[in-house]
Coordinates of N, CA and C in Angstrom, one line a residue:
M1 N 7.2 -28.2 -7.2 CA 7.9 -28.5 -6.6 C 7.9 -28.8 -5.8
T2 N 8.3 -30.2 -5.2 CA 8.1 -30.9 -4.4 C 9.5 -31.5 -3.8
F3 N 9.6 -31.1 -2.4 CA 11.0 -31.5 -1.8 C 10.5 -32.5 -0.2
R4 N 11.5 -33.9 0.0 CA 10.5 -34.8 -0.1 C 12.0 -35.1 1.5
G5 N 11.7 -35.8 2.7 CA 13.1 -36.2 3.3 C 12.0 -36.6 4.4
A6 N 12.3 -36.2 6.0 CA 11.7 -37.3 6.8 C 11.3 -36.6 7.6
A7 N 9.7 -36.9 8.1 CA 9.2 -36.4 9.2 C 9.5 -36.8 10.8
T8 N 10.8 -35.9 11.2 CA 11.2 -36.6 12.2 C 11.4 -35.1 13.5
H9 N 11.2 -36.0 15.2 CA 10.5 -34.9 16.0 C 11.8 -33.8 16.2
A10 N 11.4 -33.1 16.3 CA 12.6 -31.6 16.4 C 13.1 -31.5 17.0
G11 N 12.9 -32.1 18.6 CA 13.6 -32.2 19.9 C 14.7 -33.7 19.4
A12 N 14.5 -34.3 19.1 CA 14.7 -35.7 18.7 C 15.7 -35.9 18.1
T13 N 15.6 -35.0 17.3 CA 16.7 -35.6 16.3 C 18.3 -34.4 15.9
P14 N 19.2 -35.3 16.4 CA 19.8 -33.7 15.9 C 20.1 -33.4 14.7
M15 N 20.9 -32.0 14.5 CA 21.2 -31.5 13.0 C 22.4 -32.1 11.8
G16 N 22.4 -33.0 12.7 CA 23.4 -34.0 11.1 C 22.6 -34.7 11.0
L17 N 21.7 -35.3 11.8 CA 20.3 -36.3 11.1 C 19.5 -35.9 10.2
R18 N 19.5 -34.7 10.4 CA 17.8 -34.4 9.8 C 18.2 -34.2 8.4
R19 N 16.6 -34.7 7.9 CA 16.7 -34.9 6.5 C 15.0 -33.1 6.2
D20 N 15.8 -32.4 6.3 CA 14.5 -31.7 6.4 C 13.9 -31.0 5.6
A21 N 12.5 -31.3 4.7 CA 12.8 -30.4 3.6 C 12.1 -29.3 3.5
L22 N 12.1 -28.7 4.7 CA 11.7 -26.9 4.8 C 12.9 -26.5 3.9
A23 N 14.1 -26.9 5.0 CA 15.8 -26.0 4.8 C 16.2 -26.2 3.5
G24 N 15.9 -28.0 3.1 CA 16.0 -27.6 1.4 C 15.4 -27.2 0.7
A25 N 14.4 -26.3 0.9 CA 13.3 -25.9 0.4 C 13.5 -24.1 0.3
A26 N 14.1 -23.6 1.8 CA 14.6 -22.5 1.2 C 15.8 -22.2 0.5
Q27 N 16.8 -23.5 0.8 CA 18.0 -23.2 0.6 C 17.8 -22.9 -1.2
W28 N 16.9 -23.4 -1.9 CA 16.4 -23.5 -3.4 C 15.9 -22.3 -3.4
M29 N 15.0 -21.9 -2.8 CA 14.0 -20.8 -3.4 C 15.4 -19.8 -3.6
A30 N 16.5 -19.6 -2.7 CA 17.8 -18.7 -2.9 C 18.0 -18.9 -3.8
E31 N 18.5 -19.8 -4.1 CA 18.9 -20.1 -5.9 C 18.1 -20.1 -7.1
L32 N 17.1 -19.8 -6.4 CA 15.8 -19.7 -7.4 C 16.4 -18.1 -7.7
E33 N 16.1 -17.5 -6.7 CA 16.3 -15.8 -6.9 C 17.7 -15.1 -7.4
R34 N 18.7 -15.7 -6.7 CA 20.0 -16.2 -7.6 C 19.8 -16.0 -9.2
A35 N 19.2 -16.8 -9.3 CA 18.8 -17.7 -10.9 C 19.1 -16.4 -11.7
A36 N 17.2 -15.5 -11.5 CA 17.1 -14.9 -11.7 C 17.3 -13.5 -12.1
R37 N 17.8 -13.4 -10.7 CA 19.1 -12.0 -10.5 C 20.0 -12.0 -11.7
E38 N 20.5 -12.8 -12.1 CA 21.2 -13.1 -12.8 C 21.4 -13.2 -14.1
S39 N 20.1 -13.2 -14.8 CA 19.9 -14.0 -16.1 C 20.5 -12.9 -17.0
P40 N 21.0 -12.9 -18.0 CA 21.4 -12.0 -18.8 C 20.3 -11.3 -19.5
S41 N 18.8 -11.5 -19.7 CA 18.5 -11.1 -19.7 C 18.4 -9.1 -19.4
G42 N 17.9 -10.0 -17.9 CA 17.6 -8.6 -16.7 C 16.2 -8.1 -16.7
T43 N 15.7 -9.4 -17.1 CA 14.2 -9.2 -17.1 C 13.4 -10.5 -16.3
S44 N 14.2 -11.0 -16.4 CA 13.8 -12.3 -15.8 C 13.0 -12.2 -13.7
V45 N 12.1 -13.5 -13.7 CA 11.2 -13.2 -12.1 C 11.3 -14.3 -12.1
G46 N 11.7 -14.8 -10.7 CA 11.7 -16.0 -10.3 C 10.9 -16.3 -8.6
T47 N 9.6 -16.1 -8.7 CA 8.6 -16.4 -7.4 C 8.3 -17.5 -7.0
V48 N 8.2 -17.9 -5.6 CA 7.6 -19.0 -4.8 C 6.5 -18.7 -4.3
G49 N 5.0 -18.6 -4.7 CA 4.3 -17.4 -4.2 C 3.1 -18.9 -3.3
V50 N 3.4 -20.3 -3.3 CA 2.6 -20.2 -1.9 C 3.8 -21.9 -2.2
I51 N 3.8 -22.0 -0.1 CA 4.9 -22.6 0.6 C 3.9 -23.4 0.9
R52 N 3.7 -24.9 1.3 CA 2.9 -26.3 1.5 C 3.6 -26.9 2.4
A53 N 4.0 -26.7 4.0 CA 5.2 -28.0 4.4 C 4.7 -28.5 5.5
L54 N 4.4 -29.6 5.3 CA 3.6 -30.4 6.0 C 4.7 -31.9 6.8
P55 N 4.6 -32.0 7.8 CA 3.4 -32.1 8.4 C 2.6 -30.9 9.1
G56 N 3.9 -30.1 9.3 CA 3.0 -28.4 9.6 C 2.7 -29.1 11.3
A57 N 3.5 -29.2 11.7 CA 3.7 -28.9 13.1 C 4.9 -28.2 13.8
I58 N 4.6 -27.7 14.9 CA 6.2 -26.8 15.4 C 7.3 -28.0 16.0
N59 N 6.5 -29.0 16.3 CA 7.7 -30.2 16.9 C 7.8 -31.0 16.1
V60 N 8.0 -30.9 14.8 CA 7.8 -31.9 14.1 C 8.9 -31.3 12.8
V61 N 9.8 -31.9 12.3 CA 11.0 -31.6 11.0 C 10.0 -31.7 9.9
P62 N 10.1 -30.7 9.2 CA 9.3 -31.2 8.0 C 9.6 -31.8 6.9
G63 N 8.9 -33.0 6.8 CA 9.3 -34.3 6.1 C 8.7 -33.9 4.6
T64 N 7.9 -32.7 3.8 CA 7.8 -32.8 2.6 C 7.2 -31.7 2.6
V65 N 8.1 -30.7 1.1 CA 7.6 -29.2 0.9 C 6.8 -29.0 -0.2
A66 N 6.0 -28.7 -0.4 CA 5.4 -28.2 -2.2 C 5.5 -26.6 -2.2
L67 N 5.6 -26.5 -3.4 CA 6.6 -24.9 -3.1 C 5.3 -24.9 -5.1
D68 N 4.9 -24.1 -4.8 CA 4.1 -23.1 -6.1 C 5.1 -22.2 -7.2
V69 N 5.6 -23.0 -8.1 CA 6.8 -21.4 -8.5 C 6.2 -20.8 -9.8
D70 N 7.0 -20.2 -9.9 CA 6.6 -19.2 -11.4 C 7.3 -18.6 -11.8
V71 N 8.3 -18.7 -12.9 CA 9.3 -17.8 -13.6 C 8.8 -17.7 -14.9
R72 N 9.5 -16.5 -15.0 CA 8.9 -15.6 -16.3 C 10.1 -14.6 -16.5
D73 N 9.5 -14.0 -18.2 CA 11.0 -13.4 -18.9 C 10.1 -13.5 -20.1
S74 N 10.5 -12.3 -20.7 CA 9.8 -11.5 -21.9 C 10.7 -12.9 -22.9
D75 N 11.6 -12.7 -22.2 CA 13.3 -13.3 -23.4 C 12.9 -15.4 -23.2
R76 N 12.4 -15.3 -23.6 CA 12.1 -17.0 -23.5 C 13.2 -18.1 -23.3
A77 N 14.2 -17.6 -23.9 CA 15.6 -18.0 -23.7 C 16.1 -18.4 -22.7
A78 N 16.4 -16.4 -22.2 CA 16.5 -16.4 -20.5 C 15.8 -16.9 -19.5
R79 N 14.5 -17.3 -20.0 CA 13.7 -17.7 -18.8 C 14.0 -19.4 -19.1
D80 N 14.4 -19.7 -19.5 CA 14.6 -21.5 -20.4 C 15.8 -21.4 -19.2
G81 N 16.5 -20.8 -19.3 CA 18.1 -20.7 -18.5 C 18.0 -21.0 -17.5
V82 N 17.1 -19.8 -17.2 CA 16.8 -19.8 -15.1 C 16.2 -20.9 -15.1
V83 N 15.0 -21.8 -15.3 CA 14.4 -22.6 -14.9 C 15.5 -24.0 -15.0
A84 N 16.1 -24.1 -16.4 CA 16.9 -24.9 -16.2 C 18.1 -24.7 -15.2
R85 N 18.5 -23.7 -14.7 CA 19.7 -23.8 -13.8 C 18.9 -23.8 -12.6
A86 N 18.0 -23.4 -12.4 CA 17.1 -23.7 -11.2 C 16.8 -25.2 -10.5
L87 N 16.5 -25.9 -11.5 CA 16.6 -27.5 -11.7 C 17.6 -28.0 -11.0
A88 N 18.4 -28.1 -11.6 CA 20.0 -28.3 -11.6 C 20.4 -28.0 -9.6
A89 N 20.0 -27.1 -9.7 CA 20.0 -26.4 -8.5 C 18.9 -27.3 -7.0
A90 N 18.2 -27.5 -7.9 CA 17.5 -28.4 -6.9 C 17.9 -29.8 -6.3
D91 N 18.4 -30.4 -7.5 CA 18.7 -32.0 -7.7 C 20.2 -31.8 -6.9
A92 N 20.7 -31.0 -6.9 CA 22.4 -30.7 -5.9 C 21.9 -30.3 -4.7
I93 N 21.1 -29.6 -4.1 CA 20.7 -29.5 -2.8 C 19.8 -30.7 -2.0
A94 N 19.1 -31.6 -3.1 CA 18.3 -32.7 -2.3 C 19.7 -33.6 -2.4
A95 N 20.6 -33.6 -3.5 CA 21.2 -35.3 -3.1 C 22.4 -34.6 -1.7
E96 N 22.5 -33.2 -1.5 CA 23.6 -32.7 -0.5 C 22.4 -33.0 1.1
R97 N 21.4 -32.9 0.6 CA 20.6 -33.0 1.9 C 20.0 -34.1 2.3
G98 N 20.1 -35.4 1.1 CA 19.4 -36.1 1.5 C 17.9 -36.3 0.8
L99 N 17.7 -35.9 0.1 CA 16.1 -35.1 -0.1 C 15.6 -36.2 -1.6
E100 N 14.7 -36.4 -1.4 CA 14.6 -36.0 -3.1 C 13.3 -35.1 -3.7
V101 N 13.6 -35.0 -5.0 CA 12.8 -33.4 -5.0 C 12.3 -34.0 -6.6
E102 N 11.2 -33.5 -6.6 CA 9.7 -33.8 -8.2 C 9.7 -32.8 -8.4
V103 N 9.1 -32.5 -9.5 CA 9.1 -31.2 -10.8 C 7.8 -31.6 -11.1
A104 N 6.2 -31.0 -11.3 CA 5.6 -30.9 -11.9 C 5.2 -30.0 -12.7
Q105 N 5.7 -29.9 -14.4 CA 5.6 -28.4 -14.9 C 3.5 -28.3 -14.7
I106 N 3.1 -26.9 -14.7 CA 1.6 -26.9 -14.3 C 1.3 -26.3 -16.4
V107 N 2.3 -25.2 -16.3 CA 1.9 -24.6 -17.6 C 3.6 -24.3 -18.4
E108 N 3.7 -24.3 -19.3 CA 4.7 -23.0 -19.5 C 4.2 -22.1 -21.1
D109 N 3.9 -21.1 -20.6 CA 3.5 -19.9 -21.5 C 4.5 -19.4 -22.1
V110 N 4.2 -19.3 -23.4 CA 5.1 -18.6 -24.4 C 5.5 -17.1 -24.9
P111 N 6.3 -15.9 -24.3 CA 6.1 -14.9 -24.4 C 5.6 -14.1 -26.0
V112 N 4.9 -13.5 -25.9 CA 4.1 -12.5 -26.9 C 4.6 -10.8 -27.3
P113 N 5.6 -10.8 -28.0 CA 5.4 -9.4 -28.3 C 4.4 -8.6 -28.3
C114 N 4.1 -7.3 -28.4 CA 3.2 -6.5 -29.1 C 3.3 -6.1 -30.6
D115 N 2.6 -5.8 -31.0 CA 2.1 -5.5 -32.3 C 3.2 -4.6 -32.6
D116 N 4.2 -4.0 -33.8 CA 4.4 -3.2 -33.4 C 3.9 -1.4 -34.4
R117 N 3.0 -1.9 -35.1 CA 2.2 -1.3 -35.2 C 0.9 -0.9 -34.6
V118 N 0.4 -1.5 -33.8 CA -0.3 -0.9 -32.4 C 0.8 -0.1 -31.3
V119 N 2.4 -0.4 -30.8 CA 2.9 0.1 -30.3 C 3.2 1.9 -30.5
A120 N 3.4 1.4 -31.8 CA 3.5 3.3 -32.8 C 2.7 3.9 -32.9
A121 N 1.3 3.4 -32.7 CA -0.1 3.7 -32.8 C 0.3 4.8 -31.2
V122 N 0.1 3.7 -30.0 CA 0.0 4.1 -28.8 C 1.3 5.3 -28.4
E123 N 2.2 5.5 -29.2 CA 3.3 6.6 -28.8 C 3.0 7.5 -29.6
S124 N 2.6 7.4 -30.8 CA 1.5 8.3 -31.8 C 0.8 9.1 -30.7
A125 N -0.4 8.8 -30.3 CA -1.3 9.0 -29.6 C -0.9 10.0 -28.5
C126 N 0.5 9.1 -27.6 CA 0.6 10.3 -26.8 C 1.4 11.5 -26.8
A127 N 2.6 11.3 -28.0 CA 2.7 12.5 -29.1 C 1.8 13.9 -29.2
T128 N 0.6 12.9 -29.9 CA -0.5 14.4 -30.5 C -1.2 14.5 -29.0
L129 N -1.3 14.1 -27.6 CA -2.2 13.8 -26.5 C -1.2 14.8 -25.7
G130 N 0.0 15.1 -25.8 CA 0.8 15.6 -24.9 C 0.9 14.9 -23.1
V131 N 1.2 13.6 -23.2 CA 0.8 12.5 -22.4 C 2.2 11.9 -22.4
D132 N 2.8 12.2 -21.6 CA 4.2 11.4 -21.5 C 4.2 9.7 -21.4
G133 N 4.8 9.2 -21.6 CA 4.4 7.6 -22.4 C 5.8 7.4 -22.4
R134 N 6.4 5.6 -22.4 CA 7.5 5.0 -22.7 C 7.3 3.9 -22.6
R135 N 8.0 3.0 -23.6 CA 7.8 1.7 -23.9 C 8.4 0.8 -22.6
M136 N 7.8 -0.1 -22.6 CA 7.5 -0.7 -21.2 C 7.7 -2.3 -21.8
I137 N 8.3 -4.2 -20.9 CA 8.2 -4.8 -21.1 C 7.0 -5.4 -19.9
S138 N 6.0 -6.3 -20.5 CA 5.2 -6.3 -19.1 C 4.9 -7.7 -19.1
G139 N 5.5 -7.6 -17.5 CA 6.3 -8.8 -16.5 C 4.1 -9.8 -16.3
A140 N 3.2 -8.6 -16.7 CA 1.9 -9.5 -16.0 C 1.6 -9.7 -17.7
Y141 N 0.2 -11.1 -17.3 CA -0.1 -11.5 -18.8 C -0.5 -10.8 -19.9
H142 N -1.9 -10.2 -18.8 CA -3.0 -9.7 -18.7 C -3.5 -11.1 -20.2
D143 N -4.7 -10.3 -20.9 CA -5.3 -10.9 -21.4 C -4.1 -11.1 -23.2
A144 N -3.7 -10.0 -23.3 CA -2.9 -9.8 -24.1 C -2.3 -11.0 -24.4
M145 N -1.6 -11.7 -23.3 CA -0.9 -12.6 -24.2 C -1.7 -13.9 -24.8
I146 N -2.7 -13.9 -25.0 CA -3.3 -15.2 -24.8 C -4.0 -14.6 -26.4
M147 N -4.6 -13.5 -26.3 CA -4.7 -12.7 -27.2 C -4.1 -12.3 -28.9
G148 N -2.6 -12.0 -28.2 CA -1.5 -12.1 -28.3 C -1.3 -12.9 -29.9
T149 N -1.4 -14.3 -29.7 CA -1.1 -15.5 -30.7 C -2.0 -15.7 -31.9
R150 N -3.2 -14.5 -31.3 CA -4.7 -14.6 -32.8 C -4.2 -13.4 -33.6
L151 N -4.2 -12.0 -32.8 CA -4.0 -10.5 -33.5 C -3.4 -10.0 -33.0
P152 N -3.3 -8.3 -33.8 CA -1.9 -7.8 -32.9 C -2.6 -7.1 -32.5
I153 N -1.7 -6.9 -30.9 CA -2.1 -6.7 -29.8 C -1.2 -5.5 -29.0
G154 N -0.8 -4.4 -28.2 CA -0.5 -3.9 -27.3 C -1.1 -3.4 -26.4
M155 N -0.4 -2.8 -25.1 CA -1.6 -2.1 -24.0 C -1.1 -1.1 -23.7
V156 N -1.9 -0.2 -23.0 CA -1.7 0.8 -22.6 C -1.3 0.9 -21.0
F157 N -0.8 1.2 -20.0 CA -0.3 1.1 -18.9 C -1.0 2.4 -18.0
V158 N -1.0 2.8 -17.1 CA -1.3 4.0 -16.2 C -0.6 4.2 -14.9
P159 N 0.0 4.7 -14.6 CA 0.8 4.7 -13.2 C -0.1 4.7 -12.5
S160 N 0.4 4.0 -11.1 CA -0.6 3.7 -9.6 C 0.6 4.4 -8.7
R161 N -0.2 4.3 -7.4 CA 0.5 4.8 -7.0 C 2.0 3.8 -6.1
G162 N 3.3 4.8 -6.5 CA 3.9 4.1 -5.5 C 4.5 2.3 -6.4
G163 N 3.7 2.4 -7.2 CA 4.2 0.9 -8.4 C 3.7 0.4 -8.2
V164 N 2.5 0.5 -7.3 CA 1.7 -1.0 -7.1 C 0.6 -0.9 -7.8
S165 N 0.7 -2.4 -8.0 CA -0.2 -3.1 -9.1 C -0.6 -4.3 -8.1
H166 N -2.1 -4.8 -8.8 CA -2.7 -7.0 -8.7 C -2.2 -6.8 -7.0
H167 N -3.1 -5.4 -6.3 CA -2.7 -5.9 -4.7 C -4.2 -4.4 -4.3
P168 N -4.5 -5.2 -3.1 CA -5.7 -3.5 -2.7 C -4.9 -3.1 -2.3
D169 N -4.1 -2.6 -1.9 CA -3.2 -1.2 -2.2 C -3.3 -0.2 -3.2
E170 N -3.5 -1.0 -4.0 CA -2.6 -0.5 -5.6 C -4.5 0.8 -6.3
F171 N -3.4 2.0 -6.4 CA -4.9 3.1 -6.0 C -4.0 3.8 -8.0
T172 N -5.3 4.4 -8.0 CA -5.1 5.4 -9.7 C -5.1 6.8 -9.9
E173 N -4.8 7.8 -9.7 CA -5.6 9.1 -10.1 C -6.4 9.1 -11.2
P174 N -7.4 9.6 -10.6 CA -8.9 9.3 -11.4 C -8.2 10.4 -13.1
A175 N -7.3 11.3 -12.6 CA -6.9 12.3 -14.1 C -5.9 11.3 -15.1
D176 N -5.2 10.8 -14.4 CA -4.6 9.5 -15.1 C -4.8 8.9 -15.7
L177 N -6.3 7.9 -15.2 CA -6.9 6.9 -16.1 C -7.8 8.1 -16.8
D178 N -8.1 8.9 -17.5 CA -8.1 9.7 -17.9 C -7.5 9.7 -18.8
R179 N -6.5 10.4 -18.6 CA -5.2 10.3 -19.6 C -5.4 9.0 -20.9
G180 N -4.9 7.6 -19.4 CA -4.9 6.2 -20.2 C -6.5 6.1 -21.2
V181 N -7.4 6.5 -21.2 CA -8.4 6.2 -22.0 C -8.3 7.4 -23.3
A182 N -7.7 8.7 -22.8 CA -7.6 9.4 -23.9 C -6.6 8.0 -25.2
V183 N -5.8 8.3 -24.4 CA -4.2 7.3 -25.5 C -5.0 6.6 -26.1
L184 N -6.1 5.4 -25.2 CA -6.2 4.0 -26.0 C -7.1 4.4 -26.9
A185 N -8.6 5.7 -27.3 CA -9.0 6.0 -27.8 C -8.3 7.0 -29.1
E186 N -7.3 7.3 -28.8 CA -6.9 8.1 -29.9 C -5.4 6.9 -30.8
A187 N -5.2 5.9 -30.1 CA -4.3 4.5 -30.8 C -5.5 3.7 -31.4
L188 N -6.7 3.6 -31.3 CA -7.7 3.2 -31.8 C -8.3 4.0 -33.1
A189 N -8.5 5.1 -32.6 CA -8.5 5.5 -34.0 C -7.5 6.1 -35.4
T190 N -6.6 5.8 -34.9 CA -5.6 5.5 -35.8 C -5.1 4.3 -36.3
L191 N -5.1 3.4 -35.6 CA -5.4 2.1 -36.3 C -7.0 1.9 -37.1
A192 N -7.9 2.7 -37.0 CA -8.8 1.9 -37.5 C -8.5 3.0 -39.1
R193 N -8.1 4.2 -38.9 CA -7.9 4.6 -40.2 C -6.6 3.9 -41.5

């Protein structure tokens, strides 16, 4: 998503005459967060992972801001609702602030449910091995989303300290890794039978 305004001098442009693309983008990011939090599914997420503000000088009102946006949900209708609400908010903010807004969709991934038989095999493996387990929805795609369009899929997760994942601070106790491998092996054996 790109917001376009006017790159003008920070000291010489009164607040009421600014077309600050970054201020508009910031206002929109708060609306994206609100839309995801208020989604009826309770599992929607909205993320702006990259912000490029130009011209990028401390004494210039940002004239262009490009955002890389990621909206996800295992419930496709809820995700589409968040996207629609966020796009409407972008148009309203742009009109209010005298900005232009441009949206370029990069990809639209379709949520893929795990196969009931695979999930049952994993749950059975946990019970057989005496490992505590619970069903979870994964907001991370992993390869399962791609493979799930072609064959039955499921996933086994192991706990990470503090719930941190996809980050250099991620750490899982070796014993938890061992339990995860044992659950996976038992589930595969069950499915092979």
